[in-house]
Coordinates of C-alpha atoms (C1' of nucleotides) in Angstrom, one line a residue:
Chain V
M1 CA -4.9 -51.3 -24.8
T2 CA -5.7 -50.1 -21.6
T3 CA -9.5 -49.5 -20.1
R4 CA -10.9 -47.3 -17.5
R5 CA -11.1 -50.4 -15.3
F6 CA -7.7 -51.8 -15.8
D7 CA -6.3 -48.4 -15.2
A8 CA -8.2 -47.7 -11.7
I9 CA -7.2 -51.3 -10.7
V10 CA -3.5 -50.8 -11.3
R11 CA -3.6 -47.4 -9.6
T12 CA -5.2 -48.9 -6.4
L13 CA -2.7 -51.5 -6.5
R14 CA 0.0 -49.1 -6.7
A15 CA -1.4 -46.9 -4.0
N16 CA -1.0 -50.0 -2.0
K17 CA 2.5 -50.5 -2.8
H18 CA 2.0 -53.7 -4.4
K19 CA 4.5 -54.9 -7.4
L20 CA 3.3 -54.9 -10.9
T21 CA 4.7 -58.2 -12.3
P22 CA 3.9 -59.4 -15.9
Q23 CA 1.4 -62.0 -14.4
R24 CA -0.4 -59.5 -12.3
L25 CA -0.9 -56.8 -14.8
A26 CA -2.2 -59.8 -17.3
I27 CA -4.5 -61.2 -14.7
V28 CA -6.0 -57.6 -14.0
G29 CA -6.2 -57.2 -17.7
V30 CA -8.5 -60.3 -17.9
L31 CA -10.6 -59.1 -14.6
A32 CA -10.9 -55.6 -16.3
E33 CA -11.8 -56.4 -19.9
S34 CA -13.8 -59.9 -20.2
R35 CA -17.3 -59.3 -19.9
G36 CA -18.1 -62.9 -19.1
H37 CA -17.4 -63.3 -15.8
P38 CA -14.6 -65.5 -16.0
S39 CA -13.4 -68.4 -13.5
A40 CA -10.1 -68.5 -12.1
E41 CA -9.7 -71.4 -14.1
A42 CA -10.9 -69.6 -17.5
I43 CA -8.2 -67.0 -16.6
Y44 CA -5.4 -69.3 -16.3
E45 CA -6.4 -71.0 -19.4
Q46 CA -6.5 -67.7 -21.1
L47 CA -3.0 -66.5 -20.0
K48 CA -1.0 -69.8 -20.1
G49 CA -0.6 -69.1 -23.9
T50 CA 1.4 -65.8 -23.1
F51 CA 3.2 -67.3 -19.8
P52 CA 3.6 -71.0 -20.3
T53 CA 4.9 -71.1 -16.3
M54 CA 1.8 -69.5 -15.3
S55 CA 0.4 -71.3 -12.1
L56 CA -3.2 -71.6 -10.9
A57 CA -1.9 -70.5 -7.6
T58 CA -0.7 -67.2 -8.8
V59 CA -4.1 -66.6 -10.5
Y60 CA -5.9 -67.2 -7.2
R61 CA -3.7 -65.3 -4.8
N62 CA -3.8 -62.2 -7.5
I63 CA -7.8 -62.5 -7.4
Q64 CA -7.7 -62.5 -3.6
L65 CA -5.3 -59.3 -3.5
I66 CA -7.6 -57.7 -5.8
K67 CA -10.7 -58.8 -3.9
S68 CA -9.1 -57.4 -0.6
L69 CA -8.5 -54.1 -2.4
G70 CA -12.2 -54.1 -3.4
E71 CA -11.8 -54.0 -7.0
V72 CA -13.1 -57.4 -8.0
L73 CA -16.2 -59.0 -7.1
E74 CA -16.3 -62.8 -6.3
L75 CA -19.1 -64.7 -7.2
G76 CA -18.9 -67.8 -5.3
F77 CA -20.9 -70.9 -6.4
P78 CA -21.3 -74.0 -3.9
D79 CA -20.7 -76.5 -6.5
G80 CA -17.1 -74.6 -7.4
G81 CA -16.0 -72.7 -10.0
N82 CA -16.4 -69.0 -8.8
R83 CA -16.7 -66.3 -10.9
Y84 CA -15.3 -62.9 -10.9
D85 CA -16.3 -59.6 -12.2
G86 CA -13.8 -56.8 -12.4
K87 CA -16.0 -54.4 -14.5
K88 CA -18.6 -53.8 -11.7
P89 CA -16.8 -54.9 -8.1
Y90 CA -19.7 -53.9 -6.1
P91 CA -22.9 -56.5 -5.4
H92 CA -25.5 -56.6 -8.2
P93 CA -28.1 -58.9 -9.8
H94 CA -26.9 -61.6 -11.8
L95 CA -28.7 -63.9 -14.6
V96 CA -27.2 -67.4 -14.4
C97 CA -27.6 -69.9 -17.3
I98 CA -28.0 -73.3 -15.8
R99 CA -27.0 -75.1 -19.4
C100 CA -24.1 -72.9 -20.8
K101 CA -23.0 -71.4 -17.5
K102 CA -23.1 -67.9 -19.3
I103 CA -23.8 -65.0 -16.6
M104 CA -25.0 -61.6 -17.5
D105 CA -26.0 -58.3 -15.8
P106 CA -29.7 -57.5 -16.0
D107 CA -30.9 -53.7 -15.5
L108 CA -32.9 -53.9 -12.1
E109 CA -33.0 -50.7 -9.8
S110 CA -35.8 -52.0 -7.3
L111 CA -33.2 -53.6 -4.9
K112 CA -31.9 -50.6 -3.0
D113 CA -35.6 -50.2 -1.7
M114 CA -35.8 -53.6 -0.9
T115 CA -32.7 -53.3 1.4
T116 CA -34.0 -50.2 3.2
E117 CA -37.2 -51.9 3.8
L118 CA -35.4 -54.7 5.6
S119 CA -33.5 -53.0 7.8
K120 CA -36.5 -51.0 9.0
E121 CA -38.5 -54.6 9.5
T122 CA -35.6 -56.5 11.2
G123 CA -33.2 -54.4 12.9
F124 CA -30.4 -56.2 10.5
T125 CA -27.5 -54.1 9.3
V126 CA -27.4 -55.0 5.7
V127 CA -23.9 -54.8 4.4
S128 CA -23.8 -56.5 1.4
H129 CA -26.2 -58.8 -0.8
R130 CA -26.4 -61.4 -3.2
L131 CA -29.0 -61.8 -5.9
D132 CA -28.9 -64.6 -8.7
F133 CA -31.8 -65.6 -11.0
F134 CA -31.2 -69.1 -12.7
G135 CA -32.7 -70.0 -15.9
L136 CA -32.2 -70.4 -19.7
C137 CA -30.5 -67.9 -21.7
P138 CA -32.5 -67.4 -25.0
E139 CA -29.9 -69.5 -27.0
C140 CA -30.1 -72.4 -24.6
A141 CA -33.9 -72.3 -24.4
A142 CA -34.1 -72.6 -28.4
K143 CA -31.4 -75.4 -28.3
K144 CA -33.3 -77.2 -25.5
E145 CA -36.2 -77.3 -28.0
Q146 CA -34.1 -79.0 -30.8
D147 CA -33.0 -81.9 -28.0
R148 CA -36.7 -83.1 -27.8
Chain Q
M1 CA -44.4 -85.2 17.7
T2 CA -45.0 -84.5 14.1
T3 CA -45.6 -81.7 12.2
R4 CA -47.3 -80.7 9.0
R5 CA -43.8 -80.5 7.0
F6 CA -42.5 -83.8 8.7
D7 CA -45.7 -85.6 7.5
A8 CA -45.7 -84.1 4.1
I9 CA -42.1 -84.9 3.6
V10 CA -42.6 -88.5 5.0
R11 CA -45.8 -88.8 2.6
T12 CA -43.3 -88.1 -0.5
L13 CA -40.9 -90.4 0.4
R14 CA -43.4 -93.3 0.7
A15 CA -45.1 -92.1 -2.4
N16 CA -41.8 -92.5 -4.2
K17 CA -41.2 -96.0 -2.7
H18 CA -38.1 -95.0 -0.3
K19 CA -37.9 -97.0 2.9
L20 CA -38.5 -95.4 6.0
T21 CA -35.0 -96.4 8.2
P22 CA -35.0 -94.6 11.6
Q23 CA -32.1 -92.7 10.5
R24 CA -33.9 -91.4 7.6
L25 CA -36.9 -90.3 9.6
A26 CA -34.6 -88.7 12.1
I27 CA -32.7 -86.7 9.5
V28 CA -36.3 -85.4 8.2
G29 CA -37.4 -84.8 11.7
V30 CA -34.8 -82.3 12.2
L31 CA -35.1 -80.6 8.8
A32 CA -38.9 -80.4 9.3
E33 CA -38.9 -78.9 12.6
S34 CA -35.7 -76.8 13.1
R35 CA -35.9 -73.1 12.6
G36 CA -32.5 -72.6 12.2
H37 CA -31.6 -73.6 8.7
P38 CA -29.0 -76.6 9.9
S39 CA -25.9 -77.4 8.2
A40 CA -25.1 -81.1 7.7
E41 CA -22.7 -81.4 10.2
A42 CA -25.4 -79.7 12.8
I43 CA -27.7 -82.3 11.6
Y44 CA -25.3 -84.8 12.5
E45 CA -24.3 -83.5 15.7
Q46 CA -27.7 -83.2 16.7
L47 CA -28.6 -86.8 15.9
K48 CA -25.5 -88.9 16.9
G49 CA -26.5 -88.6 20.6
T50 CA -29.6 -91.0 19.4
F51 CA -27.8 -93.0 17.1
P52 CA -24.1 -93.2 18.0
T53 CA -23.2 -94.9 14.8
M54 CA -24.8 -92.2 12.6
S55 CA -22.3 -91.2 9.6
L56 CA -22.1 -88.0 8.2
A57 CA -22.5 -89.7 4.8
T58 CA -26.0 -90.8 5.7
V59 CA -26.9 -87.2 6.5
Y60 CA -25.7 -86.1 3.1
R61 CA -27.3 -88.9 1.3
N62 CA -30.5 -88.3 2.8
I63 CA -30.5 -84.4 2.3
Q64 CA -29.8 -85.1 -1.3
L65 CA -32.6 -87.5 -1.7
I66 CA -34.9 -85.4 0.0
K67 CA -33.9 -82.4 -2.0
S68 CA -34.5 -84.3 -5.4
L69 CA -37.8 -84.9 -4.3
G70 CA -38.3 -81.2 -4.0
E71 CA -38.9 -81.2 -0.3
V72 CA -35.8 -79.1 1.2
L73 CA -34.4 -76.0 0.1
E74 CA -30.5 -76.1 -0.1
L75 CA -28.6 -73.2 0.6
G76 CA -25.1 -73.5 -0.7
F77 CA -22.3 -71.3 0.1
P78 CA -19.1 -71.1 -1.7
D79 CA -17.1 -71.3 1.4
G80 CA -18.8 -74.7 2.7
G81 CA -21.1 -75.5 5.1
N82 CA -24.3 -75.4 3.3
R83 CA -27.6 -75.2 5.1
Y84 CA -31.1 -76.6 4.7
D85 CA -34.4 -75.5 5.0
G86 CA -37.1 -78.1 5.3
K87 CA -40.1 -75.8 6.5
K88 CA -40.2 -73.4 3.2
P89 CA -38.5 -75.7 0.3
Y90 CA -38.9 -73.0 -2.2
P91 CA -36.7 -70.0 -2.9
H92 CA -37.2 -67.2 -0.8
P93 CA -35.0 -64.4 0.6
H94 CA -32.7 -64.8 3.4
L95 CA -31.1 -62.8 6.0
V96 CA -27.5 -64.1 6.8
C97 CA -25.5 -62.8 9.9
I98 CA -21.9 -62.7 9.0
R99 CA -20.7 -62.8 12.7
C100 CA -23.1 -65.7 14.3
K101 CA -24.0 -67.3 10.9
K102 CA -27.8 -67.3 12.0
I103 CA -30.1 -67.1 8.9
M104 CA -33.4 -65.7 9.1
D105 CA -36.5 -65.3 6.9
P106 CA -37.4 -61.8 6.3
D107 CA -41.0 -60.9 4.6
L108 CA -40.5 -59.6 1.3
E109 CA -42.9 -59.7 -1.4
S110 CA -41.4 -57.4 -4.3
L111 CA -39.7 -60.1 -5.9
K112 CA -42.3 -61.7 -7.7
D113 CA -42.5 -58.5 -9.9
M114 CA -38.7 -58.4 -10.4
T115 CA -38.7 -62.0 -12.0
T116 CA -41.5 -61.2 -14.5
E117 CA -39.8 -57.8 -15.3
L118 CA -36.3 -59.8 -16.0
S119 CA -38.0 -62.2 -18.5
K120 CA -39.7 -59.7 -20.3
E121 CA -36.2 -57.3 -20.7
T122 CA -33.7 -60.0 -21.4
G123 CA -35.6 -63.3 -22.8
F124 CA -34.1 -65.2 -19.8
T125 CA -36.7 -68.1 -18.8
V126 CA -36.1 -67.7 -14.9
V127 CA -36.9 -70.9 -13.3
S128 CA -35.2 -70.4 -9.8
H129 CA -33.4 -67.4 -7.8
R130 CA -31.6 -67.0 -4.5
L131 CA -31.2 -63.8 -2.7
D132 CA -29.1 -63.4 0.4
F133 CA -28.6 -60.3 2.5
F134 CA -25.4 -60.2 4.3
G135 CA -25.3 -58.1 7.6
L136 CA -25.3 -58.2 11.2
C137 CA -28.3 -59.2 13.3
P138 CA -29.4 -57.1 16.2
E139 CA -27.7 -59.3 18.8
C140 CA -24.3 -59.3 16.8
A141 CA -24.5 -55.4 16.3
A142 CA -25.1 -54.8 20.2
K143 CA -22.1 -57.3 20.8
K144 CA -19.7 -55.4 18.0
E145 CA -20.1 -52.2 19.9
Q146 CA -18.8 -53.6 23.0
D147 CA -15.6 -55.2 21.1
R148 CA -14.6 -51.6 20.8
Chain U
dC1 C1' -36.1 -112.9 0.6
dT2 C1' -34.9 -108.8 -2.0
dC3 C1' -33.1 -104.7 -2.4
dC4 C1' -32.3 -100.5 -0.7
dC5 C1' -29.8 -98.1 3.0
dT6 C1' -26.0 -97.7 6.3
dG7 C1' -21.3 -97.0 7.9
dC8 C1' -16.7 -96.7 7.3
dA9 C1' -12.9 -95.4 4.6
dA10 C1' -10.9 -93.9 0.7
dA11 C1' -11.5 -90.4 -3.2
dC12 C1' -12.7 -85.9 -5.2
dT13 C1' -12.1 -80.7 -6.4
dA14 C1' -11.8 -76.1 -5.8
dT15 C1' -8.8 -73.4 -3.2
dT16 C1' -4.9 -72.5 0.1
dT17 C1' -0.3 -72.9 1.6
dG18 C1' 5.0 -73.8 2.5
dC19 C1' 9.1 -73.4 0.4
dA20 C1' 13.1 -71.8 -2.6
dC21 C1' 14.2 -69.0 -6.2
dC22 C1' 13.3 -64.9 -8.9
dG23 C1' 12.3 -60.0 -10.5
dT24 C1' 10.3 -55.5 -9.3
dC25 C1' 11.5 -51.2 -7.2
Chain K
dG1 C1' 19.8 -55.1 -2.4
dA2 C1' 15.2 -56.1 0.0
dC3 C1' 11.4 -58.4 0.0
dG4 C1' 6.9 -59.4 -2.0
dG5 C1' 5.7 -62.4 -5.9
dT6 C1' 5.9 -66.8 -8.5
dG7 C1' 6.0 -71.7 -9.3
dC8 C1' 5.7 -76.2 -7.8
dA9 C1' 3.8 -79.7 -5.0
dA10 C1' 1.5 -81.2 -0.9
dA11 C1' -2.1 -80.0 2.2
dT12 C1' -7.1 -78.7 3.1
dA13 C1' -12.1 -79.2 3.8
dG14 C1' -16.7 -80.1 2.5
dT15 C1' -19.1 -83.5 0.0
dT16 C1' -19.3 -87.6 -2.7
dT17 C1' -18.8 -92.9 -3.6
dG18 C1' -17.3 -98.0 -3.5
dC19 C1' -18.0 -101.8 -0.9
dA20 C1' -19.8 -105.2 2.5
dG21 C1' -23.2 -106.1 6.0
dG22 C1' -27.9 -105.0 7.7
dG23 C1' -32.8 -104.3 7.7
dA24 C1' -37.4 -102.4 5.6
dG25 C1' -40.9 -104.0 3.1

DNA sequence: CTCCCTGCAAACTATTTGCACCGTC
DNA sequence: GACGGTGCAAATAGTTTGCAGGGAG
């Protein structure tokens, strides 16, 4: 099974003369298809069933490569456990659940105006941004009620 | 010389029965008075002239303490070098220069609306947020012209 | 006089890198 | 066949922690 994003990333890899090893393709597959903004560790765990010799280093190296080609968005967190988004490899807002670590994509369009406004006011040349909202997803909010 | 923020932080420390050591007061001083969102390393460097035995561990421990009291905002970056804001210890947007690492506070008010909209749409309980814009400050944009 | 705090060094953890072998092109 | 990719292990860097002595309250 292939998806639009999977094909696009493979095409970019080919265009830049990178070899298509089984491990690489598997990593691209996870990045392109998982909804859940997986961590490097999660990708590794998911693949080592199929590739018993798979190394975390390989996961990291391939993520870096694909990121350098602009085909994956890296969501770095200061307390480790970076997350990756191969579906939408451009900056967009995220909703991070502080309890279950789930990350979702909300629909928010007002951000573009903000960037323009900003450049005008400060003289800054804005090339990228990062917007995270932290809170409790509906499920975890419910569970928290039970904890009391 | 004391400032409003310095006094407020010291008051909170006292209220929570924490001792006021010279090192602690000096760290509070830097956090409350420096405009430039200093890093732990920068605070350490600035203070070891006055306190030759000052330890980075002490800087980190005190930042964590003051953060736990809600009197400093930690701006964590995934590639290390976290920065701290003791002047405005609540979430607010930042402008990060990717060249000189300067961090500025722009004026942007549209964010509160976004948070409300978000809760309504997704059922998420938003408790905090983080908004960074990355780009070139006017100075670095000018310098970059020269580099060509 | 009692703890909390400090300084030092060692520990920690996510990520990166050196090296020898391997497989894609 | 050449050269980029992989696996393993060791290195890295910001931050945290254990411990023993020191100073604020």
